[in-house]
PDB file of C-alpha atoms in Angstrom:
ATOM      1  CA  UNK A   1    -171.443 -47.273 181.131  1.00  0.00           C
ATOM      2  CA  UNK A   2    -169.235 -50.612 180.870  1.00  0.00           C
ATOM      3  CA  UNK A   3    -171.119 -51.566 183.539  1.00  0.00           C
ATOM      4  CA  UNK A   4    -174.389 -51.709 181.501  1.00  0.00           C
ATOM      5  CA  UNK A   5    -173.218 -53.243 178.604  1.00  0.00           C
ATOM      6  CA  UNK A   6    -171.625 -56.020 180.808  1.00  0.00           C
ATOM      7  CA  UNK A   7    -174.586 -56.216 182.505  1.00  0.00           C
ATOM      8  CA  UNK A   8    -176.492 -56.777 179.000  1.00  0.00           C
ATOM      9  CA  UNK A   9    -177.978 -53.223 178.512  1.00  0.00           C
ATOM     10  CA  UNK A  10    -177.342 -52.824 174.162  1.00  0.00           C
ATOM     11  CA  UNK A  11    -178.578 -48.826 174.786  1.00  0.00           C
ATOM     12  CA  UNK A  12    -177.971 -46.095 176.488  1.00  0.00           C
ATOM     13  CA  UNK A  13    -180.292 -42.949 176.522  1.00  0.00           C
ATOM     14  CA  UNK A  14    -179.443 -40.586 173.948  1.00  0.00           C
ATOM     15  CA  UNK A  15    -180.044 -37.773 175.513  1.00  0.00           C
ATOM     16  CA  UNK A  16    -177.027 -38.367 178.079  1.00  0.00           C
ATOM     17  CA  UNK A  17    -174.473 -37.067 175.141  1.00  0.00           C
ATOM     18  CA  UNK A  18    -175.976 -33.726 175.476  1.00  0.00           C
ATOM     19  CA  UNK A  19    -176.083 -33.434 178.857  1.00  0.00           C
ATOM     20  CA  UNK A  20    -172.910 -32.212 180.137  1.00  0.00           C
ATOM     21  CA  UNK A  21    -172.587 -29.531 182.830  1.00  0.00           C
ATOM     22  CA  UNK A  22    -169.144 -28.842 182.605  1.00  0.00           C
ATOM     23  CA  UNK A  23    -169.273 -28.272 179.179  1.00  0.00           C
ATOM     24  CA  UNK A  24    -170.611 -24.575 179.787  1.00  0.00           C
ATOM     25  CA  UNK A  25    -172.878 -24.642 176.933  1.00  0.00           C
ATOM     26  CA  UNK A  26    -174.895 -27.331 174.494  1.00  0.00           C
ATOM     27  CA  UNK A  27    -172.543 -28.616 172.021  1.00  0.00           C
ATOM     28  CA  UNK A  28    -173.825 -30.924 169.090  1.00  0.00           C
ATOM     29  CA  UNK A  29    -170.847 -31.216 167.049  1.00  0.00           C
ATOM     30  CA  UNK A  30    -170.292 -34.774 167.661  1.00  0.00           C
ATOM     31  CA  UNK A  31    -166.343 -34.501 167.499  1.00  0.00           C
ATOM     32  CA  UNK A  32    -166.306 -31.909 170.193  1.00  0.00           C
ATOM     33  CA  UNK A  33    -168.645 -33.657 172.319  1.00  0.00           C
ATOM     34  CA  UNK A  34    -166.495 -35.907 174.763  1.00  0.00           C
ATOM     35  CA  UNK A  35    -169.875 -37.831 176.271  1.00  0.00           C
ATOM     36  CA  UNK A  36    -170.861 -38.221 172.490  1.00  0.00           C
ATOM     37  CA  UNK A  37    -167.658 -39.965 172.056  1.00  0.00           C
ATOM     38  CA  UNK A  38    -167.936 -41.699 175.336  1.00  0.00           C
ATOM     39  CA  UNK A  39    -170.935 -43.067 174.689  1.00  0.00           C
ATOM     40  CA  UNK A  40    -169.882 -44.084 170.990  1.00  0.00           C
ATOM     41  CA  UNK A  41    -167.371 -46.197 171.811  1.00  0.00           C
ATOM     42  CA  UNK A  42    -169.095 -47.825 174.382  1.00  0.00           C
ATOM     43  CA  UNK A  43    -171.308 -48.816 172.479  1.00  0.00           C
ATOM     44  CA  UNK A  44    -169.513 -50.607 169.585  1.00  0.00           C
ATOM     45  CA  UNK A  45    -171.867 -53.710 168.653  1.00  0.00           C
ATOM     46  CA  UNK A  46    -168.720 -55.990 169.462  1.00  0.00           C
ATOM     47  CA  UNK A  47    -166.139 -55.448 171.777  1.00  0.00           C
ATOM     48  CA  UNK A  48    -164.899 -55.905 175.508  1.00  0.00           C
ATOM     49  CA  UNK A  49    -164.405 -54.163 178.658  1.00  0.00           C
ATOM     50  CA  UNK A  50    -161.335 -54.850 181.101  1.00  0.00           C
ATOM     51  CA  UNK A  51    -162.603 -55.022 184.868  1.00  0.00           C
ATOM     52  CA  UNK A  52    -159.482 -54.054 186.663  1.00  0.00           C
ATOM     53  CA  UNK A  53    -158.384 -50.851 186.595  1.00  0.00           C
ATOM     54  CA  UNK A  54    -154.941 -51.100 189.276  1.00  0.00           C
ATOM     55  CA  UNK A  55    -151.820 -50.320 186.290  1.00  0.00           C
ATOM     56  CA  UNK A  56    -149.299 -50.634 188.937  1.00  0.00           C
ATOM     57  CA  UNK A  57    -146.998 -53.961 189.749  1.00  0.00           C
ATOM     58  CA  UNK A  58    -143.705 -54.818 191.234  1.00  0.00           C
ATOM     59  CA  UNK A  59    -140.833 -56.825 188.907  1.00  0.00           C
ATOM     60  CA  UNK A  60    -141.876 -59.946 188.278  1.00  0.00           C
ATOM     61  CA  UNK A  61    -145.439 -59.857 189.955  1.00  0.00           C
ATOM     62  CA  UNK A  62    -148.077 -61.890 188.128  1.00  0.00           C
ATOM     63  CA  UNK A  63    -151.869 -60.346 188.135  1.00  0.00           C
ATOM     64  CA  UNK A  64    -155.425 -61.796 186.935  1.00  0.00           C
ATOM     65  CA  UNK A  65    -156.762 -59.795 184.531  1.00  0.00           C
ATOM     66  CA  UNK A  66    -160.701 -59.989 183.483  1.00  0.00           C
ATOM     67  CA  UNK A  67    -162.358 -58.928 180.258  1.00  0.00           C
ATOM     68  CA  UNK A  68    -166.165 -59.035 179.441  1.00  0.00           C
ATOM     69  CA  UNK A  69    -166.769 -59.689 175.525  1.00  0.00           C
ATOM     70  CA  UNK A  70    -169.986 -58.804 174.196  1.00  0.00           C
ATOM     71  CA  UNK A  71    -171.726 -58.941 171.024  1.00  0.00           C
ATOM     72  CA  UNK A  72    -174.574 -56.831 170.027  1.00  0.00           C
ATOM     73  CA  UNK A  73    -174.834 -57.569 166.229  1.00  0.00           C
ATOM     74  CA  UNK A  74    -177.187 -59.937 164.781  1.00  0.00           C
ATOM     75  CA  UNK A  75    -175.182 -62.929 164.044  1.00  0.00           C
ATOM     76  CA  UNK A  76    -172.995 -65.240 166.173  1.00  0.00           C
ATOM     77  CA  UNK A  77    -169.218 -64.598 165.406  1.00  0.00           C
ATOM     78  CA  UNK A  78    -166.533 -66.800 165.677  1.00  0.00           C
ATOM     79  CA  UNK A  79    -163.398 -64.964 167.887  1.00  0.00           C
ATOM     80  CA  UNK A  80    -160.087 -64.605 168.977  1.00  0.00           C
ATOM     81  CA  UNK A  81    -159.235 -62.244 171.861  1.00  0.00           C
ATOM     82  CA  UNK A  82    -155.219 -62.022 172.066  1.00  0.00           C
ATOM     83  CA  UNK A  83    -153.001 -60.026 174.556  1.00  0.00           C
ATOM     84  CA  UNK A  84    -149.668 -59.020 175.538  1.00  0.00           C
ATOM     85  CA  UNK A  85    -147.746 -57.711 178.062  1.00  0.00           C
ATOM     86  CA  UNK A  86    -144.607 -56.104 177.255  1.00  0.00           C
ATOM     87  CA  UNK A  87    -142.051 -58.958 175.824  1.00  0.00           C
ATOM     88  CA  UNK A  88    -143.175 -61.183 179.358  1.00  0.00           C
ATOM     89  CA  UNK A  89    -146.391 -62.407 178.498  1.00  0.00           C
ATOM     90  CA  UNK A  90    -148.888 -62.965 175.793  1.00  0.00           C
ATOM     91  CA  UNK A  91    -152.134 -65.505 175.220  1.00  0.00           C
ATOM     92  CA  UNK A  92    -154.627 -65.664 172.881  1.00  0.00           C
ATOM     93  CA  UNK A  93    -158.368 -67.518 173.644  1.00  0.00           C
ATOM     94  CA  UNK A  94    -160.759 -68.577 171.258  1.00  0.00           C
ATOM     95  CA  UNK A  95    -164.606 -68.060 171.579  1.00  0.00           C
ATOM     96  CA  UNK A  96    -167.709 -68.337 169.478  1.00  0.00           C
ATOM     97  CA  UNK A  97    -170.471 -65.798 170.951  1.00  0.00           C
ATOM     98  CA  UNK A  98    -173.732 -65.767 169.563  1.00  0.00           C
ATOM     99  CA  UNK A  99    -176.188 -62.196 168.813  1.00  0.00           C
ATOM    100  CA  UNK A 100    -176.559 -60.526 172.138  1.00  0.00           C
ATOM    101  CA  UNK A 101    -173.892 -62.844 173.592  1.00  0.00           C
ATOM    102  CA  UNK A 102    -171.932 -62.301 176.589  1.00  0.00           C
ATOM    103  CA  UNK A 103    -168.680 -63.931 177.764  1.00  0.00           C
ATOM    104  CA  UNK A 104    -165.946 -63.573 180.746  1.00  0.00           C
ATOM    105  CA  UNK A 105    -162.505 -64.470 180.078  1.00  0.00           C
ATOM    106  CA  UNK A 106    -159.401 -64.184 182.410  1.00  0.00           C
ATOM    107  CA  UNK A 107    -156.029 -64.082 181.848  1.00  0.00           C
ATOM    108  CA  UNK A 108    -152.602 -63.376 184.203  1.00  0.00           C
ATOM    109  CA  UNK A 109    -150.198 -60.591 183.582  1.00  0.00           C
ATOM    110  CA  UNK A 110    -146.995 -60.945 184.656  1.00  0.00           C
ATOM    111  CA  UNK A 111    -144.573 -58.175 185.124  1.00  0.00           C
ATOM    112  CA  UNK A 112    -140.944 -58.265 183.515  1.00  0.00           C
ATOM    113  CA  UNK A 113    -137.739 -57.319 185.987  1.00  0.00           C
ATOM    114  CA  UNK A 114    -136.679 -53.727 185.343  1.00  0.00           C
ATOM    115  CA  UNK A 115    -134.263 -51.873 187.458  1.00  0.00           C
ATOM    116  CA  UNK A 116    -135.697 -48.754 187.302  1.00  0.00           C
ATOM    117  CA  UNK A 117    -139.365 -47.644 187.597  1.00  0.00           C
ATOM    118  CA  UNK A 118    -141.248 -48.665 183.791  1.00  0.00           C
ATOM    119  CA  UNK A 119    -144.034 -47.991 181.363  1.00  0.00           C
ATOM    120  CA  UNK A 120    -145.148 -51.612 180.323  1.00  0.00           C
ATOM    121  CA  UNK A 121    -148.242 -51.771 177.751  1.00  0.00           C
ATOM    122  CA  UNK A 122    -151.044 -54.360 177.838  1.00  0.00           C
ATOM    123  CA  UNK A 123    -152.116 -54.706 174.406  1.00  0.00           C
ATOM    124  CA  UNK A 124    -155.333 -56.524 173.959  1.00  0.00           C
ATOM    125  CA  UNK A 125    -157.351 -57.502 170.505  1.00  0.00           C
ATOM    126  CA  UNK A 126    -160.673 -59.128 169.478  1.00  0.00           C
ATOM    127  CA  UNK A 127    -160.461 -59.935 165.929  1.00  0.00           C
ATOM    128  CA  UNK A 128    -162.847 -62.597 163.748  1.00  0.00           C
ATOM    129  CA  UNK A 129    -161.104 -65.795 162.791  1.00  0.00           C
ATOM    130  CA  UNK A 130    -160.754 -63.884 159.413  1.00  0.00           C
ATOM    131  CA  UNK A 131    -158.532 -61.470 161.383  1.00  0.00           C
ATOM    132  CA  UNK A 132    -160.769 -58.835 160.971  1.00  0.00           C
ATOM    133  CA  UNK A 133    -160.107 -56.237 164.170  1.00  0.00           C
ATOM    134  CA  UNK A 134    -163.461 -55.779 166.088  1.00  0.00           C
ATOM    135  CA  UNK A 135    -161.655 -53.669 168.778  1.00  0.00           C
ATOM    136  CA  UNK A 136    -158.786 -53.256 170.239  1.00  0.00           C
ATOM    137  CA  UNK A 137    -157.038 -51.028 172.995  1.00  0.00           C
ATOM    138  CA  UNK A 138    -154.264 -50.659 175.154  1.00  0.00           C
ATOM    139  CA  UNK A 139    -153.811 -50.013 179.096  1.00  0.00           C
ATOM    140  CA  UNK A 140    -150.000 -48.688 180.286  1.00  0.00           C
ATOM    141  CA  UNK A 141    -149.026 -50.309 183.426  1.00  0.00           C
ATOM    142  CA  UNK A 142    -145.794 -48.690 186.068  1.00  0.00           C
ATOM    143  CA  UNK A 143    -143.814 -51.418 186.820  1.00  0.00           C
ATOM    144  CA  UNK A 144    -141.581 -50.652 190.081  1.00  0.00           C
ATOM    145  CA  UNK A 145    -138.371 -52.561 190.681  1.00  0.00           C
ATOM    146  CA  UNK A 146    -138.081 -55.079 193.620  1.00  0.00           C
ATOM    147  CA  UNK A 147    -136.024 -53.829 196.063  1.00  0.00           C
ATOM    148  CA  UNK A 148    -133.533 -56.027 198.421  1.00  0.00           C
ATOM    149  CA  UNK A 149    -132.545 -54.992 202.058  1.00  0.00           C
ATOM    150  CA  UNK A 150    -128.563 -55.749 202.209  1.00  0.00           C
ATOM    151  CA  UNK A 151    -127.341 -58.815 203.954  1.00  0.00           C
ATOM    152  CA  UNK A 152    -125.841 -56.259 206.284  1.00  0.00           C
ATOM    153  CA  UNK A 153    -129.497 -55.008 208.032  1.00  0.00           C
ATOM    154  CA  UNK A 154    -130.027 -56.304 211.109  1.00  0.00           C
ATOM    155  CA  UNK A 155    -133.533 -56.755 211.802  1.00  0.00           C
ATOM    156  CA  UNK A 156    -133.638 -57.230 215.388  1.00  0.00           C
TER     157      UNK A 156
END
């Protein structure tokens, strides 16, 4: 479903929610209803979807990282999307999308050294320029340690 709104599709067919076949049997109670609440929060008039979906990295490995914006309500907003990655790395971009307006932006991750395999989260936020939160979310990357081969090997 990301793929329609970044695409520029602002509906889905209602129906879909009820649809489920592993569900067993029709359930309307929206709360219960995990494709109602799928479909919900897809659909948020303004908000953003993160293309990459890989969570795992090596110490100090830098990734590109692309979110679509879009804005389904009926006036043009003025925007901030801001991000961080654990205590490593953090950026904030400005944008002004009008109704129905779509935008790309890209940003680059990088991963902090740990010595031991680590849970790093990548907090991202779209707020108005009056700091009011539009949406927000967070994806939890693994970060792996780098490991050496001793002076020692011999790699003939």
């Amino acid at each position: 479903m990301a793929a329609y709104r970044m695409a520029g599709v602002p509906g889905f067919c209602p129906w879909t929610m009820f649809e489920d076949p592993y569900a067993g049997s029709l359930d309307l109670v929206p709360s219960k209803n995990g494709l109602y609440q799928t479909v919900k929060d897809t659909f948020i008039h303004t908000r953003f979807f993160l293309h990459e979906y890989d969570t795992r990295m090596f110490s100090g490995q830098s990734k590109k990282r692309t979110i679509t914006v879009v804005n389904d309500d009926f006036q043009t907003k003025q925007m901030t999307f801001s991000w961080s990655f654990g205590s490593t790395s953090h950026g904030t971009s400005s944008l002004t999308l009008l109704s129905a307006g779509i935008a790309t932006i890209s940003f680059t991750i990088t991963a902090p050294e740990v010595l031991s395999t680590t849970q790093v989260a990548l907090s991202m936020t779209l707020s108005l320029t009056t700091g009011t939160v539009q949406y927000s979310t967070v994806a939890n990357y693994t970060v792996h340690p780098t490991y050496k081969m001793p002076s020692s090997f011999d790699h003939r």
